[in-house]
PDB file of C-alpha atoms in Angstrom:
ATOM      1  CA  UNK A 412       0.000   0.000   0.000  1.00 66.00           C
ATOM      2  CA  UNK A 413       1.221   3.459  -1.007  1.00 77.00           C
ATOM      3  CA  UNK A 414       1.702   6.445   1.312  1.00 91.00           C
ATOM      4  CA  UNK A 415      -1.062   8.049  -0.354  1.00 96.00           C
ATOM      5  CA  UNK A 416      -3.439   6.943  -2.697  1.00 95.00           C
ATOM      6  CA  UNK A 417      -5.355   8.918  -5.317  1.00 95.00           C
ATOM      7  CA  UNK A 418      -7.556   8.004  -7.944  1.00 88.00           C
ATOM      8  CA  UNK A 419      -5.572   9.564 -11.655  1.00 86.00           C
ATOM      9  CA  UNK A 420      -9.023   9.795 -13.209  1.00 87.00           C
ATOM     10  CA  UNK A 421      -9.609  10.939 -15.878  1.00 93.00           C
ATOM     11  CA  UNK A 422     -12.573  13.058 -14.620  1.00 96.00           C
ATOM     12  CA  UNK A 423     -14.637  14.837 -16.902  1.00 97.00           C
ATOM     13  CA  UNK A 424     -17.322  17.375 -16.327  1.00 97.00           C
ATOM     14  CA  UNK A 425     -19.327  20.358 -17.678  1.00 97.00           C
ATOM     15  CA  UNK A 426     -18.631  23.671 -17.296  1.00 98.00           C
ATOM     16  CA  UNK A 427     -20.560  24.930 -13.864  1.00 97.00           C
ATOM     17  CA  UNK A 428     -20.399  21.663 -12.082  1.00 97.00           C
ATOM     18  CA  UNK A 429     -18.815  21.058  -8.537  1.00 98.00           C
ATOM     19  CA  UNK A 430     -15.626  19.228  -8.630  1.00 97.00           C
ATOM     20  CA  UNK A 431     -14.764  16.437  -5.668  1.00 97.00           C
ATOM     21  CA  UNK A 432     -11.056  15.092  -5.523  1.00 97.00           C
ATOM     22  CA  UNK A 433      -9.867  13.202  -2.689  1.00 97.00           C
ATOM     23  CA  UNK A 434      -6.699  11.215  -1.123  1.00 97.00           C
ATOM     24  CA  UNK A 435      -6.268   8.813   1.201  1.00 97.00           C
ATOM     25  CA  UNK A 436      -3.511   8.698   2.797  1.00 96.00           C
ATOM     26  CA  UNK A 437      -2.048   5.466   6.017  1.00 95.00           C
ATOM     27  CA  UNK A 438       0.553   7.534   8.061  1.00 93.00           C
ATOM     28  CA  UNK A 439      -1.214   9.229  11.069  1.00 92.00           C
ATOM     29  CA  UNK A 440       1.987  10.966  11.638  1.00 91.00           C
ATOM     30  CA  UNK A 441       1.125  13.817   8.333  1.00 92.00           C
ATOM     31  CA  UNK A 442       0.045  17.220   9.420  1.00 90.00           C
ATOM     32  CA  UNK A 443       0.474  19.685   6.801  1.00 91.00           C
ATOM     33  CA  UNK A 444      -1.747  19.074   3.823  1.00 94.00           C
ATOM     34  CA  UNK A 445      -2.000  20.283   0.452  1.00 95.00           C
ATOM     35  CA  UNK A 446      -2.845  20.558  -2.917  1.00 97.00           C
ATOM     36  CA  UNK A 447      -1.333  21.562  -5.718  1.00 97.00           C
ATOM     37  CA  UNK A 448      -2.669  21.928  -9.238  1.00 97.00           C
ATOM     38  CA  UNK A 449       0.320  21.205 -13.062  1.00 97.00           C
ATOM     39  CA  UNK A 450      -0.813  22.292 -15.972  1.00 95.00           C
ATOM     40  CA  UNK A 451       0.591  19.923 -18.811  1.00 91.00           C
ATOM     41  CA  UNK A 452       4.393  20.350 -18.684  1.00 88.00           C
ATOM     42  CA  UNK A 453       4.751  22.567 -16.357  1.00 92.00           C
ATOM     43  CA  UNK A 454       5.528  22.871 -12.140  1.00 95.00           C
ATOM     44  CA  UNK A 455       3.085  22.156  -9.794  1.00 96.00           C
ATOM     45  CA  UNK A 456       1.190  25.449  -8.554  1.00 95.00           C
ATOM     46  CA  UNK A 457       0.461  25.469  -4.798  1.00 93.00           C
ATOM     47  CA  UNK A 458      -3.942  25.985  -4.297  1.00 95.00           C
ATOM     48  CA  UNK A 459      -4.371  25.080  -1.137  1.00 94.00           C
ATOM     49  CA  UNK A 460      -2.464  24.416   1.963  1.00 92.00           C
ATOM     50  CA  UNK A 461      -4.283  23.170   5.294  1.00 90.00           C
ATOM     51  CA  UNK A 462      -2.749  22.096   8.521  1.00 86.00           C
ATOM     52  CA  UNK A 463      -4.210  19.483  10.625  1.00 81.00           C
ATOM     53  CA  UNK A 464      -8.030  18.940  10.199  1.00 83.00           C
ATOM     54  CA  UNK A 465     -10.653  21.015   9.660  1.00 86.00           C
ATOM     55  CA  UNK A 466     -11.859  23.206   6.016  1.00 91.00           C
ATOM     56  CA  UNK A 467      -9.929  26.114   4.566  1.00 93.00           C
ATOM     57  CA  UNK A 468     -11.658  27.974   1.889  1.00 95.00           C
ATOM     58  CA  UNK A 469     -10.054  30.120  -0.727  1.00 95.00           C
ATOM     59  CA  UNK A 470     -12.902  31.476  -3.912  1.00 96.00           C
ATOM     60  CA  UNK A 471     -13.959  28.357  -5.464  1.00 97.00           C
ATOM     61  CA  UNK A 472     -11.771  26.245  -3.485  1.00 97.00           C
ATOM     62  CA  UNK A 473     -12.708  24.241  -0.612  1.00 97.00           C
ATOM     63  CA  UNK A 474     -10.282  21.970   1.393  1.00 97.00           C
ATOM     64  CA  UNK A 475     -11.137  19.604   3.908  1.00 96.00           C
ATOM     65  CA  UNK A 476      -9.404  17.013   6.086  1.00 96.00           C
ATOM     66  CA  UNK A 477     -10.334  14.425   8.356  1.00 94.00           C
ATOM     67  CA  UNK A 478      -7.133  12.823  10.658  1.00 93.00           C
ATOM     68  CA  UNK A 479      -9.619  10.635  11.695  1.00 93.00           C
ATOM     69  CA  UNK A 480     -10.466   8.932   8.517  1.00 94.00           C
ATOM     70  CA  UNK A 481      -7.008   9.578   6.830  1.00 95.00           C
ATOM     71  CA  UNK A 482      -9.260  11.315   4.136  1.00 95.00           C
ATOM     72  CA  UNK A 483      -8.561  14.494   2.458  1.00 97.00           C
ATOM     73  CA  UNK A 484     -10.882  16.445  -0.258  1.00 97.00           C
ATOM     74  CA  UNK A 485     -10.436  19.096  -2.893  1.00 97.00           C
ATOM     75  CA  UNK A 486     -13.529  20.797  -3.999  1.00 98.00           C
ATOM     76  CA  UNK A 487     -13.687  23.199  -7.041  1.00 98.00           C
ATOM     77  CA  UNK A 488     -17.798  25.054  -7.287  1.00 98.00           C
ATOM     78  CA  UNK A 489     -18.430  26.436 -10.518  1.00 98.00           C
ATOM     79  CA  UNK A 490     -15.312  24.788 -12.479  1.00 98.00           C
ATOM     80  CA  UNK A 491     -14.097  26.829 -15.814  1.00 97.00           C
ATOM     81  CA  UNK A 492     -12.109  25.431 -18.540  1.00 97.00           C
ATOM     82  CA  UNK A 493      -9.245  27.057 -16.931  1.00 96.00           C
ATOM     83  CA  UNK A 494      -9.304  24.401 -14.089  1.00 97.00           C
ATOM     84  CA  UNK A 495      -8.798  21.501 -16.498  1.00 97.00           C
ATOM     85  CA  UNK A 496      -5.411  20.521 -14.942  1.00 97.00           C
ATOM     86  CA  UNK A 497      -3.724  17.392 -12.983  1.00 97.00           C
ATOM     87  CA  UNK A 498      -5.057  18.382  -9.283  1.00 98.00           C
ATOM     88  CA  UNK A 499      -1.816  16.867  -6.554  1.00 97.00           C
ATOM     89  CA  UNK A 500      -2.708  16.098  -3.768  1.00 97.00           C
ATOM     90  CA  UNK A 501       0.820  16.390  -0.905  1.00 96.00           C
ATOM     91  CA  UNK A 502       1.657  15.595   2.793  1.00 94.00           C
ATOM     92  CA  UNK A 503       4.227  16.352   5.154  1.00 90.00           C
ATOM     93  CA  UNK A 504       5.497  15.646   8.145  1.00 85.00           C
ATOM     94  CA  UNK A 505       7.764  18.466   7.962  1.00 78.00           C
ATOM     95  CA  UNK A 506       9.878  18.617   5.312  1.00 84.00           C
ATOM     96  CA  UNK A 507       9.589  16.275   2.553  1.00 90.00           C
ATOM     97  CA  UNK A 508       6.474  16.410   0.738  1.00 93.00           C
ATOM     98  CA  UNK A 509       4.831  12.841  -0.372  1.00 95.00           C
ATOM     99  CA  UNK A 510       2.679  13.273  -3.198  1.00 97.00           C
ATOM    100  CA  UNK A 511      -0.652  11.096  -4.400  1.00 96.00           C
ATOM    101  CA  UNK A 512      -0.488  10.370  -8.481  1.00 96.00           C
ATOM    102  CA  UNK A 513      -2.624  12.937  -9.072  1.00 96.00           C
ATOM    103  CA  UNK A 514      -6.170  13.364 -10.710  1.00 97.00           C
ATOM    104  CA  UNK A 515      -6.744  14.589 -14.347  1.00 96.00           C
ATOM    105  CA  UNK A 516      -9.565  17.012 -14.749  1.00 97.00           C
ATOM    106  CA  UNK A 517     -11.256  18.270 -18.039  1.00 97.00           C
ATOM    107  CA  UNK A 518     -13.774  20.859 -17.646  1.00 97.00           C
ATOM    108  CA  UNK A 519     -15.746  21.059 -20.694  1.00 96.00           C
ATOM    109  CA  UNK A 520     -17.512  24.016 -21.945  1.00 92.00           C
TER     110      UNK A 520
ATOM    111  CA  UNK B 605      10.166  37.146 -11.952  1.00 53.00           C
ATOM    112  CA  UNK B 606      10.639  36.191  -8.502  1.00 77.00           C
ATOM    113  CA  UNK B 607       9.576  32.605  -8.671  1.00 93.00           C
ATOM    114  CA  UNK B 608      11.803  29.519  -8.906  1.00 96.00           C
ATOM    115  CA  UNK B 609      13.837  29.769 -12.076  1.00 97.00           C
ATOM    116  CA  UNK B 610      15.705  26.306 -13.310  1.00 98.00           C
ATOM    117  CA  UNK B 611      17.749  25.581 -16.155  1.00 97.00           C
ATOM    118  CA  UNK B 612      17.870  24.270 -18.464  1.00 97.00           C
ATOM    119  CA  UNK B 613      14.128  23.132 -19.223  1.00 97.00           C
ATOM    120  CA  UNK B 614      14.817  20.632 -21.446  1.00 97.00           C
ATOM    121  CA  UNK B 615      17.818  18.388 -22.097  1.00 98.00           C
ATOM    122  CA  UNK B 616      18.409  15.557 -23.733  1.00 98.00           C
ATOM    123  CA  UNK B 617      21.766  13.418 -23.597  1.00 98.00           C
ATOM    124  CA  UNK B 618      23.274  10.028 -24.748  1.00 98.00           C
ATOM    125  CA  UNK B 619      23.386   7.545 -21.752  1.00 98.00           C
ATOM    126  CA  UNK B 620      26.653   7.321 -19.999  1.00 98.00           C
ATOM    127  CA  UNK B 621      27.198  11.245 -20.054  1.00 98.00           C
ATOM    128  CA  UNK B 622      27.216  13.720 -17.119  1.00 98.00           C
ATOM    129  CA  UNK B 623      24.447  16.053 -16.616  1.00 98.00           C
ATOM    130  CA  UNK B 624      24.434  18.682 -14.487  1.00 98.00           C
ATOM    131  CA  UNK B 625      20.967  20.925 -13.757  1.00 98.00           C
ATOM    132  CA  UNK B 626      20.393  24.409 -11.508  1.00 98.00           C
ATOM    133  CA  UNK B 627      17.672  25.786  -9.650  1.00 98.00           C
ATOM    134  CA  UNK B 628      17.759  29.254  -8.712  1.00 97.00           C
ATOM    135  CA  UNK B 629      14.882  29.524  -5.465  1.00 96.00           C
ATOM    136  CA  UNK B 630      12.943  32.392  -4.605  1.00 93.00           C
ATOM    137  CA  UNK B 631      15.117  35.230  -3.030  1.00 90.00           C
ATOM    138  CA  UNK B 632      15.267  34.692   0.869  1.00 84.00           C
ATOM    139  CA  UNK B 633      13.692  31.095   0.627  1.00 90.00           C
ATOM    140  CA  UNK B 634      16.132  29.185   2.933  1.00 91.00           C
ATOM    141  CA  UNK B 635      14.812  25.858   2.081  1.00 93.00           C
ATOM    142  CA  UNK B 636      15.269  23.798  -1.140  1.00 95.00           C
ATOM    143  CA  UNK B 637      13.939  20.398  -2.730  1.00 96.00           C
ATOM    144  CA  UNK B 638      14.633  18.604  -5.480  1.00 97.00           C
ATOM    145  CA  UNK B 639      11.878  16.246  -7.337  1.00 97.00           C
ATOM    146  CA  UNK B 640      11.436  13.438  -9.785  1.00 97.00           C
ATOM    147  CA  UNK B 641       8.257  13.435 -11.452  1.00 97.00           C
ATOM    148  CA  UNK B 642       7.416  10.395 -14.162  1.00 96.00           C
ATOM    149  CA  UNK B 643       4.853  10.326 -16.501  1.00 93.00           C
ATOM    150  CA  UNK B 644       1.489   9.524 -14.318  1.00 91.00           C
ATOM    151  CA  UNK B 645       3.174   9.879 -11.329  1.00 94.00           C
ATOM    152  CA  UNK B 646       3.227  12.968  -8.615  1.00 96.00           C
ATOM    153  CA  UNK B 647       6.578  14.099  -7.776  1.00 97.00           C
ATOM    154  CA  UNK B 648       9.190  12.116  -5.562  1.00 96.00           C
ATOM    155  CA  UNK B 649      11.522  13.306  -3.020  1.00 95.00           C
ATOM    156  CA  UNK B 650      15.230  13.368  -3.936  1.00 96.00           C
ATOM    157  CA  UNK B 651      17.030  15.469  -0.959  1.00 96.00           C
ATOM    158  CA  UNK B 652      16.599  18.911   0.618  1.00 94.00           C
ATOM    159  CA  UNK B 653      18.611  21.269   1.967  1.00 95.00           C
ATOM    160  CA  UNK B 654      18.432  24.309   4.369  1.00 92.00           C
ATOM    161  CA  UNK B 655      20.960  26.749   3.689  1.00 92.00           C
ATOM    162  CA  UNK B 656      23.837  25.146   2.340  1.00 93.00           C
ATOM    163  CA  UNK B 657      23.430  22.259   4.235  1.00 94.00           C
ATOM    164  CA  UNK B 658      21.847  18.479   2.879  1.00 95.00           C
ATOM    165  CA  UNK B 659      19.685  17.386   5.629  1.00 93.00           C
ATOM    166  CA  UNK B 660      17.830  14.591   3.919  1.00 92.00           C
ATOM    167  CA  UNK B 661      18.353  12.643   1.027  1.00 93.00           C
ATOM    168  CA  UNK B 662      15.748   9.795  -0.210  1.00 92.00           C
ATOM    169  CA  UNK B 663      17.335   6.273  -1.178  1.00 89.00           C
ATOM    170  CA  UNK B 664      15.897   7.046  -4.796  1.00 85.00           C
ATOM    171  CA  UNK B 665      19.069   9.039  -4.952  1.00 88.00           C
ATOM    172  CA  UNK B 666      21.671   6.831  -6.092  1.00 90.00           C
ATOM    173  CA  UNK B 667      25.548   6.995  -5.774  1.00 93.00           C
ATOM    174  CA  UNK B 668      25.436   8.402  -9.503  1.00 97.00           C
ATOM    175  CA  UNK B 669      23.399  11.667  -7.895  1.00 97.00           C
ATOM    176  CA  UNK B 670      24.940  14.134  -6.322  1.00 96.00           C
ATOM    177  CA  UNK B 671      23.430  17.451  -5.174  1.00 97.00           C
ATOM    178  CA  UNK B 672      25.053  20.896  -4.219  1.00 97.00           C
ATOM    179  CA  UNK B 673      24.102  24.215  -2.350  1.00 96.00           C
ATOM    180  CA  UNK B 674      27.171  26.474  -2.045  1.00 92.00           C
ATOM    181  CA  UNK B 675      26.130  29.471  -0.088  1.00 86.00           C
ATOM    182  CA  UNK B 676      22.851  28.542   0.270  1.00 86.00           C
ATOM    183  CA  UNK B 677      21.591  29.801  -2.676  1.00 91.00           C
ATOM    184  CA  UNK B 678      21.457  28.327  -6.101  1.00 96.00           C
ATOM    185  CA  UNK B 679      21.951  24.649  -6.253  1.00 98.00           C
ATOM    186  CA  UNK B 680      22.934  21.958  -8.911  1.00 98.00           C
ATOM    187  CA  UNK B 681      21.691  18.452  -9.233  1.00 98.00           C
ATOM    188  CA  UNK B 682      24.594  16.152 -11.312  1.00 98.00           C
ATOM    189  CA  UNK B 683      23.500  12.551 -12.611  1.00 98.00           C
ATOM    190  CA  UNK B 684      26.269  11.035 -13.667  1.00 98.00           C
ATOM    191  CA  UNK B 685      26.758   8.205 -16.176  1.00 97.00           C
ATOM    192  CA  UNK B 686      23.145   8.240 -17.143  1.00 98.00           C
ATOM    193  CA  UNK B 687      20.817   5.993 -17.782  1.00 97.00           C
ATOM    194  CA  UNK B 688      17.599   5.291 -19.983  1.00 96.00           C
ATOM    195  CA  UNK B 689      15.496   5.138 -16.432  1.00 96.00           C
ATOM    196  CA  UNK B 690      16.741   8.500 -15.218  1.00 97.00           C
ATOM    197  CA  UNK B 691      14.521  10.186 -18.009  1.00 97.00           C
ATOM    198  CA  UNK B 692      11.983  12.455 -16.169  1.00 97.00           C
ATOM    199  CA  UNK B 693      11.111  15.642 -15.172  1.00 97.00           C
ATOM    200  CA  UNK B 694      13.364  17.228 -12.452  1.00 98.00           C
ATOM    201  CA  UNK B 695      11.556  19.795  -9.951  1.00 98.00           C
ATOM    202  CA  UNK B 696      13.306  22.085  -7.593  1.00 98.00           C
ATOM    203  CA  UNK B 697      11.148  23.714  -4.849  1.00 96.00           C
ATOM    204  CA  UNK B 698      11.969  26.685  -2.004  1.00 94.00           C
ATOM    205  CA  UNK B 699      10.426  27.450   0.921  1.00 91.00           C
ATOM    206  CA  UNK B 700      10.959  30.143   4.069  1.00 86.00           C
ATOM    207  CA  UNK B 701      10.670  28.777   7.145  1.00 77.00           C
ATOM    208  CA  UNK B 702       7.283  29.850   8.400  1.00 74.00           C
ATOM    209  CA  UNK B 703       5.928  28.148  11.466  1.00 66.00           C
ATOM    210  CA  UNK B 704       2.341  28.495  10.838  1.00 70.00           C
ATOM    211  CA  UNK B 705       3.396  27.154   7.122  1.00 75.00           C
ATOM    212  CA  UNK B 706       4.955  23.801   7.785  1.00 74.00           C
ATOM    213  CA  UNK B 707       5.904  22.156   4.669  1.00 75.00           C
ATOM    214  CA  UNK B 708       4.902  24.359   2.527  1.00 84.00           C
ATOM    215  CA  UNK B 709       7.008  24.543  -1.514  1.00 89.00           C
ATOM    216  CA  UNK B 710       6.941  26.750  -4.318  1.00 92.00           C
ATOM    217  CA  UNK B 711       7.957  24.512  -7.394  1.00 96.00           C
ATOM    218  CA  UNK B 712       9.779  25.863 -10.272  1.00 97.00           C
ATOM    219  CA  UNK B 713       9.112  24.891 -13.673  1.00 96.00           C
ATOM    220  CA  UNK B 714      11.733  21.700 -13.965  1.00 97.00           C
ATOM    221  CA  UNK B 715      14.040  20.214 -16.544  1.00 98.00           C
ATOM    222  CA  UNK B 716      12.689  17.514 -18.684  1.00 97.00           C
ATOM    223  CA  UNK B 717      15.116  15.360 -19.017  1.00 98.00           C
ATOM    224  CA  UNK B 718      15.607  12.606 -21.672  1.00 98.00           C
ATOM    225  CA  UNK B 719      18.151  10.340 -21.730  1.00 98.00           C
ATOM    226  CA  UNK B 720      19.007   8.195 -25.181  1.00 97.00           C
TER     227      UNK B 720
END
């Protein structure tokens, strides 16, 4: 079993809908959490950046994470065709950052 | 620009030669990572430093990898004697130390490398 698991999709919605992506993750010792979203070919672009449980919002992004289910969750309202990206999900104990496969999103307009 | 600048972005070599890449980090950022992302896959850890000083290195860095901070600024990744599996894309990250932002990186765009 990996570190962190996360389905790589593809995921393919309409322009407007709401957007869940999640991770699981099996070491209870991660406290930082994040997300990052990569455009093809490019670095990954930090979105979101929570630490311990509990929801952050930032616009259309939501975060959310629950210790006690080892379960963390992305969620984009109103998605654009600018959000069709790979969405990263990353974990840290304190330095090095273990990253999930990553999901590939297509908004479609 | 004032993000993390590497170079180059692309290279592509014969196996068996050197190559050498740099990562400038974001001014002030005393913290620096290197990657290795595959096709499909979300980045792995290779080593990090603070300041010029390696504190961590991950086993997937080999004898023929060797990484460099003089100063503590810019740093240099070198894979030596290369080989078809080292192909990938190579991501440098910074990061202040922030208490309240544990963890927290700021990749650069990477060098795609391609080994043949």
């Amino acid at each position: 079993q990996k570190e962190v698991e996360q389905d790589p999709g593809p995921l393919s919605v309409p322009e407007g809908a709401i957007v869940s992506l999640n991770c699981t993750y099996s070491n209870s010792a991660f406290q930082y959490f994040m997300w990052y979203r990569q455009y093809s070919r490019k670095g990954p672009e930090l979105l979101m950046y929570t630490y311990s449980s509990g929801n952050k919002e930032d616009g259309r992004f939501t975060a959310q994470v629950d210790k006690s289910s080892k379960y963390i969750s992305l969620f984009i309202r109103d998605s654009q065709p600018s959000d069709s990206a790979t969405y990263l999900c990353a974990m840290s104990v304190g330095t090095a950052l273990i990253f999930g496969k990553g999901t590939t999103l297509s908004v479609s307009s | 620009d004032t993000g993390v600048s590497q170079n180059p972005r692309h290279k592509i070599t014969k196996r068996g030669q050197n190559v050498t890449f740099r990562c400038d980090p974001i001014s002030e950022h005393n913290r620096l990572y290197w990657y290795r992302q595959t096709l499909g896959q979300g980045p792995e850890f290779l080593t990090y430093f603070q300041n010029e000083a390696q504190l961590e290195k991950s086993r997937l860095l080999s004898d023929r990898f060797s990484a460099e901070r003089p100063k503590g600024s810019f740093s240099t990744l070198e894979i030596q004697r290369t080989e078809q599996g080292d192909s990938a894309m190579y991501l440098c990250a910074s990061s202040p130390y922030k208490t309240d932002r544990v963890g927290e990186a700021f990749f650069g765009q990477g060098t795609r490398l391609t080994v043949v």
